[in-house]
Amino acid sequence: MENQNEKIYAMPRIGDPAPEFKAVTTQGPIHFPSDYKGNWVILFSHPADFTPVCTSEFMTFAVLEDKFAEVNCKLVGLSIDGLYSHIAWLRTIKEKIQYKGMKDVEVKFPLIEDITMEVANKYGMVQPGESETKAVRAVFFIDPKGVIRTIIYYPLSLGRNFDELYRVVVALQAADAFGVAMPADWRPGDDVIVPTAGSCGVAKERMESKDEMKCYDWFFCTKPLAEEKVWSKLKKK
Ligand code: BEZ
């Protein structure tokens, strides 16, 4: 029989408001997402403290924290471990681990304790086919209004691609700021996609226009967006 105390949560989806929670973290209590209003935030889970892939990821997140902060994006981690385990693991990382040129790495962003799995379950971070007791490597990109904008999941055995995490934050912000969409593998400086024209007349005009817009067909037009323009809009002064 199903445990009557077990709450069933729907998986949050892109476009949903980020589920609310209060939690204890290595940087004190947080109320999510309201404490992060006005900022982008990456909420991510890792399977367990004191494990190697997670250690490589935490060191990388910590080293990149300032780079994410420059584009107004904060980091919040979570695993199904207690606060004292988190503290001991982060201290070990700082005091003992040298990896790929990274050493003396201090994790300054909050790491949520979630021994009850309450937050992990709310966010669909526990995926029983992979593990019933550990969170997968989930990454939720949440915008300044508290809306989930992108979700990426990785399994236990595969560390995240940090170039991609940063690319997602920059691309989402640039798409919002300039009212465009981003093509495959977009990076700042690449052409962007102009939203599809609403009428045949507009589409025809576009196809024939001699300005900087380039149309491959009526439904597929791009235009340049200079790299400096992207960074001057996104980077905090
Ligand atoms: C790791 O981070 O190395 C790891 C964690 C849980 C299961 C497998 C690997």
Short mmCIF file of C-alpha atoms and ligand atoms in Angstrom, two decimals:
data_model
loop_
_atom_site.label_atom_id
_atom_site.label_comp_id
_atom_site.label_asym_id
_atom_site.label_seq_id
_atom_site.Cartn_x
_atom_site.Cartn_y
_atom_site.Cartn_z
CA MET A 1 0.00 0.00 0.00
CA GLU A 2 1.18 3.51 -0.75
CA ASN A 3 2.56 5.40 2.25
CA GLN A 4 -0.17 7.89 3.25
CA ASN A 5 2.45 10.44 4.31
CA GLU A 6 4.20 10.39 0.97
CA LYS A 7 3.30 13.48 -1.04
CA ILE A 8 3.10 13.11 -4.80
CA TYR A 9 4.58 16.07 -6.62
CA ALA A 10 4.22 16.90 -10.30
CA MET A 11 7.55 17.48 -12.05
CA PRO A 12 8.03 21.22 -12.53
CA ARG A 13 8.18 22.21 -16.17
CA ILE A 14 9.60 25.02 -18.26
CA GLY A 15 7.35 28.06 -17.88
CA ASP A 16 6.11 27.04 -14.39
CA PRO A 17 6.76 29.21 -11.35
CA ALA A 18 9.67 27.73 -9.37
CA PRO A 19 8.15 25.72 -6.48
CA GLU A 20 8.53 27.53 -3.17
CA PHE A 21 10.41 26.17 -0.18
CA LYS A 22 12.22 27.18 2.97
CA ALA A 23 15.49 25.40 3.70
CA VAL A 24 18.60 25.34 5.83
CA THR A 25 21.82 25.89 3.87
CA THR A 26 25.54 26.23 4.48
CA GLN A 27 25.00 30.02 4.21
CA GLY A 28 21.98 30.15 6.56
CA PRO A 29 18.25 29.78 5.95
CA ILE A 30 16.74 30.61 2.56
CA HIS A 31 13.23 31.17 1.28
CA PHE A 32 13.17 30.15 -2.34
CA PRO A 33 12.59 31.69 -4.87
CA SER A 34 11.55 34.95 -3.16
CA ASP A 35 15.06 35.60 -1.76
CA TYR A 36 16.32 35.60 -5.36
CA LYS A 37 13.73 37.90 -6.92
CA GLY A 38 15.43 40.22 -9.41
CA ASN A 39 18.28 37.73 -10.03
CA TRP A 40 18.68 34.80 -12.33
CA VAL A 41 19.44 31.68 -10.33
CA ILE A 42 20.73 28.23 -11.12
CA LEU A 43 19.28 25.74 -8.64
CA PHE A 44 21.15 22.47 -9.06
CA SER A 45 21.30 19.12 -7.32
CA HIS A 46 24.13 16.66 -6.92
CA PRO A 47 23.90 13.01 -5.82
CA ALA A 48 26.03 13.03 -2.67
CA ASP A 49 28.74 14.81 -0.70
CA PHE A 50 32.18 13.18 -0.62
CA THR A 51 31.89 11.71 -4.11
CA PRO A 52 34.32 12.38 -6.95
CA VAL A 53 32.19 13.65 -9.84
CA CYS A 54 30.32 15.97 -7.46
CA THR A 55 33.61 17.26 -6.07
CA SER A 56 34.88 18.11 -9.56
CA GLU A 57 31.59 19.91 -10.25
CA PHE A 58 31.54 21.85 -6.99
CA MET A 59 35.06 23.08 -7.50
CA THR A 60 34.11 24.22 -11.01
CA PHE A 61 30.90 25.93 -9.83
CA ALA A 62 32.86 27.73 -7.09
CA VAL A 63 35.56 28.91 -9.50
CA LEU A 64 32.90 30.16 -11.95
CA GLU A 65 30.69 31.83 -9.33
CA ASP A 66 32.00 35.34 -10.11
CA LYS A 67 31.55 34.80 -13.85
CA PHE A 68 27.89 33.88 -13.29
CA ALA A 69 27.50 36.84 -10.90
CA GLU A 70 28.67 39.21 -13.69
CA VAL A 71 25.52 38.25 -15.60
CA ASN A 72 23.34 38.59 -12.49
CA CYS A 73 23.09 34.85 -11.90
CA LYS A 74 23.38 33.25 -8.47
CA LEU A 75 24.04 29.60 -7.65
CA VAL A 76 22.25 27.35 -5.15
CA GLY A 77 23.16 23.67 -4.68
CA LEU A 78 21.29 20.79 -3.06
CA SER A 79 21.81 17.18 -2.12
CA ILE A 80 20.07 14.64 0.07
CA ASP A 81 22.65 15.06 2.80
CA GLY A 82 22.68 16.86 6.15
CA LEU A 83 24.23 20.21 6.95
CA TYR A 84 27.22 18.78 8.85
CA SER A 85 28.10 16.51 5.95
CA HIS A 86 27.93 19.52 3.60
CA ILE A 87 30.16 21.59 5.89
CA ALA A 88 32.72 18.79 6.30
CA TRP A 89 32.82 18.09 2.55
CA LEU A 90 33.24 21.75 1.58
CA ARG A 91 36.00 22.11 4.20
CA THR A 92 37.78 19.05 2.77
CA ILE A 93 37.54 20.52 -0.72
CA LYS A 94 39.09 23.78 0.46
CA GLU A 95 41.80 22.25 2.60
CA LYS A 96 42.82 19.15 0.66
CA ILE A 97 41.74 18.93 -2.95
CA GLN A 98 43.85 20.17 -5.83
CA TYR A 99 42.31 19.33 -9.17
CA LYS A 100 43.00 20.62 -12.70
CA GLY A 101 44.78 23.73 -11.44
CA MET A 102 42.04 24.49 -8.90
CA LYS A 103 43.08 24.60 -5.24
CA ASP A 104 42.10 26.29 -1.99
CA VAL A 105 38.60 26.49 -3.47
CA GLU A 106 35.99 27.99 -1.19
CA VAL A 107 32.33 27.32 -1.98
CA LYS A 108 30.56 30.55 -1.01
CA PHE A 109 27.14 29.89 -2.50
CA PRO A 110 24.47 28.11 -0.41
CA LEU A 111 24.25 24.32 -0.36
CA ILE A 112 20.82 23.13 0.82
CA GLU A 113 20.47 20.27 3.29
CA ASP A 114 17.61 18.06 2.17
CA ILE A 115 17.78 14.96 4.25
CA THR A 116 13.96 14.68 4.12
CA MET A 117 14.02 14.88 0.27
CA GLU A 118 11.25 17.45 0.46
CA VAL A 119 12.87 19.93 -1.94
CA ALA A 120 14.37 17.23 -4.18
CA ASN A 121 10.92 15.66 -4.60
CA LYS A 122 9.25 19.02 -5.27
CA TYR A 123 11.69 19.61 -8.12
CA GLY A 124 11.67 16.08 -9.55
CA MET A 125 15.34 15.68 -8.70
CA VAL A 126 14.92 12.10 -7.47
CA GLN A 127 14.47 9.87 -10.50
CA PRO A 128 14.04 6.34 -9.14
CA GLY A 129 15.20 4.56 -12.29
CA GLU A 130 18.59 6.19 -11.70
CA SER A 131 18.58 6.18 -7.86
CA GLU A 132 15.87 6.06 -5.19
CA THR A 133 18.00 7.75 -2.56
CA LYS A 134 20.15 10.24 -4.43
CA ALA A 135 19.24 13.25 -6.54
CA VAL A 136 20.29 13.20 -10.18
CA ARG A 137 22.34 16.13 -11.49
CA ALA A 138 19.41 18.48 -12.18
CA VAL A 139 19.89 22.09 -13.28
CA PHE A 140 17.01 24.58 -13.09
CA PHE A 141 17.50 28.01 -14.67
CA ILE A 142 15.11 30.42 -12.99
CA ASP A 143 14.53 33.99 -14.16
CA PRO A 144 14.23 37.18 -12.07
CA LYS A 145 10.45 36.72 -11.86
CA GLY A 146 10.84 33.23 -10.40
CA VAL A 147 9.84 31.35 -13.57
CA ILE A 148 11.65 28.16 -14.66
CA ARG A 149 13.17 28.85 -18.08
CA THR A 150 15.32 25.80 -18.81
CA ILE A 151 15.83 22.40 -17.15
CA ILE A 152 18.75 20.06 -17.81
CA TYR A 153 19.26 16.64 -16.21
CA TYR A 154 22.43 14.58 -16.14
CA PRO A 155 22.79 11.08 -14.67
CA LEU A 156 24.94 10.19 -11.67
CA SER A 157 27.90 9.12 -13.76
CA LEU A 158 28.25 12.24 -15.92
CA GLY A 159 29.52 15.63 -14.75
CA ARG A 160 27.88 18.75 -16.18
CA ASN A 161 29.21 20.83 -19.07
CA PHE A 162 29.84 24.27 -17.56
CA ASP A 163 30.31 26.02 -20.90
CA GLU A 164 26.76 24.95 -21.71
CA LEU A 165 25.36 26.11 -18.34
CA TYR A 166 26.88 29.56 -18.87
CA ARG A 167 25.76 29.62 -22.53
CA VAL A 168 22.18 28.91 -21.46
CA VAL A 169 22.13 31.81 -18.96
CA VAL A 170 23.58 34.26 -21.50
CA ALA A 171 21.38 33.05 -24.37
CA LEU A 172 18.16 33.24 -22.33
CA GLN A 173 18.98 36.75 -21.16
CA ALA A 174 19.96 37.93 -24.65
CA ALA A 175 16.80 36.39 -26.19
CA ASP A 176 14.70 38.32 -23.64
CA ALA A 177 16.62 41.58 -23.98
CA PHE A 178 16.60 41.71 -27.79
CA GLY A 179 13.27 39.97 -28.53
CA VAL A 180 14.90 37.27 -30.64
CA ALA A 181 15.50 33.50 -30.53
CA MET A 182 18.84 31.73 -30.57
CA PRO A 183 19.83 29.16 -33.20
CA ALA A 184 21.71 25.92 -32.59
CA ASP A 185 24.98 26.40 -30.74
CA TRP A 186 24.47 30.18 -30.49
CA ARG A 187 27.18 32.18 -28.78
CA PRO A 188 27.48 35.95 -28.35
CA GLY A 189 28.49 37.46 -31.70
CA ASP A 190 26.58 34.88 -33.77
CA ASP A 191 23.50 35.81 -35.82
CA VAL A 192 20.16 35.52 -34.03
CA ILE A 193 16.74 34.44 -35.25
CA VAL A 194 14.10 37.05 -35.97
CA PRO A 195 10.63 35.93 -34.82
CA THR A 196 8.54 34.54 -37.69
CA ALA A 197 6.60 37.22 -39.58
CA GLY A 198 2.89 37.33 -38.77
CA SER A 199 1.66 37.85 -42.34
CA CYS A 200 2.61 36.89 -45.89
CA GLY A 201 3.17 40.55 -46.77
CA VAL A 202 5.72 40.98 -44.01
CA ALA A 203 7.38 37.69 -44.93
CA LYS A 204 7.66 38.75 -48.60
CA GLU A 205 9.07 42.14 -47.62
CA ARG A 206 11.63 40.41 -45.45
CA MET A 207 12.66 37.99 -48.18
CA GLU A 208 13.23 40.92 -50.55
CA SER A 209 14.75 43.33 -48.06
CA LYS A 210 18.29 44.38 -48.64
CA ASP A 211 19.01 45.25 -45.04
CA GLU A 212 21.14 43.14 -42.78
CA MET A 213 18.45 40.51 -42.24
CA LYS A 214 19.08 37.24 -44.04
CA CYS A 215 16.14 35.00 -44.95
CA TYR A 216 16.64 31.36 -45.86
CA ASP A 217 12.89 30.98 -46.42
CA TRP A 218 9.75 32.80 -45.19
CA PHE A 219 9.90 31.07 -41.80
CA PHE A 220 13.64 31.34 -41.18
CA CYS A 221 15.28 34.78 -40.97
CA THR A 222 18.39 35.80 -39.04
CA LYS A 223 20.12 39.09 -38.32
CA PRO A 224 23.46 40.01 -36.81
CA LEU A 225 23.70 40.90 -33.12
CA ALA A 226 27.10 42.27 -32.22
CA GLU A 227 28.90 40.63 -29.33
CA GLU A 228 29.59 44.00 -27.64
CA LYS A 229 25.85 44.79 -27.74
CA VAL A 230 25.08 41.52 -25.95
CA TRP A 231 27.66 42.03 -23.24
CA SER A 232 26.84 45.71 -22.70
CA LYS A 233 23.22 44.71 -22.05
CA LEU A 234 23.98 41.69 -19.87
CA LYS A 235 27.09 42.38 -17.83
CA LYS A 236 26.65 44.26 -14.58
CA LYS A 237 28.51 47.58 -14.56
C1 BEZ B 1 30.08 11.00 -7.98
O1 BEZ B 1 29.81 12.18 -7.80
O2 BEZ B 1 31.19 10.62 -8.25
C2 BEZ B 1 28.98 9.99 -7.88
C3 BEZ B 1 27.93 10.18 -7.02
C4 BEZ B 1 26.96 9.23 -6.92
C5 BEZ B 1 27.01 8.09 -7.71
C6 BEZ B 1 28.05 7.93 -8.61
C7 BEZ B 1 29.04 8.90 -8.71
#
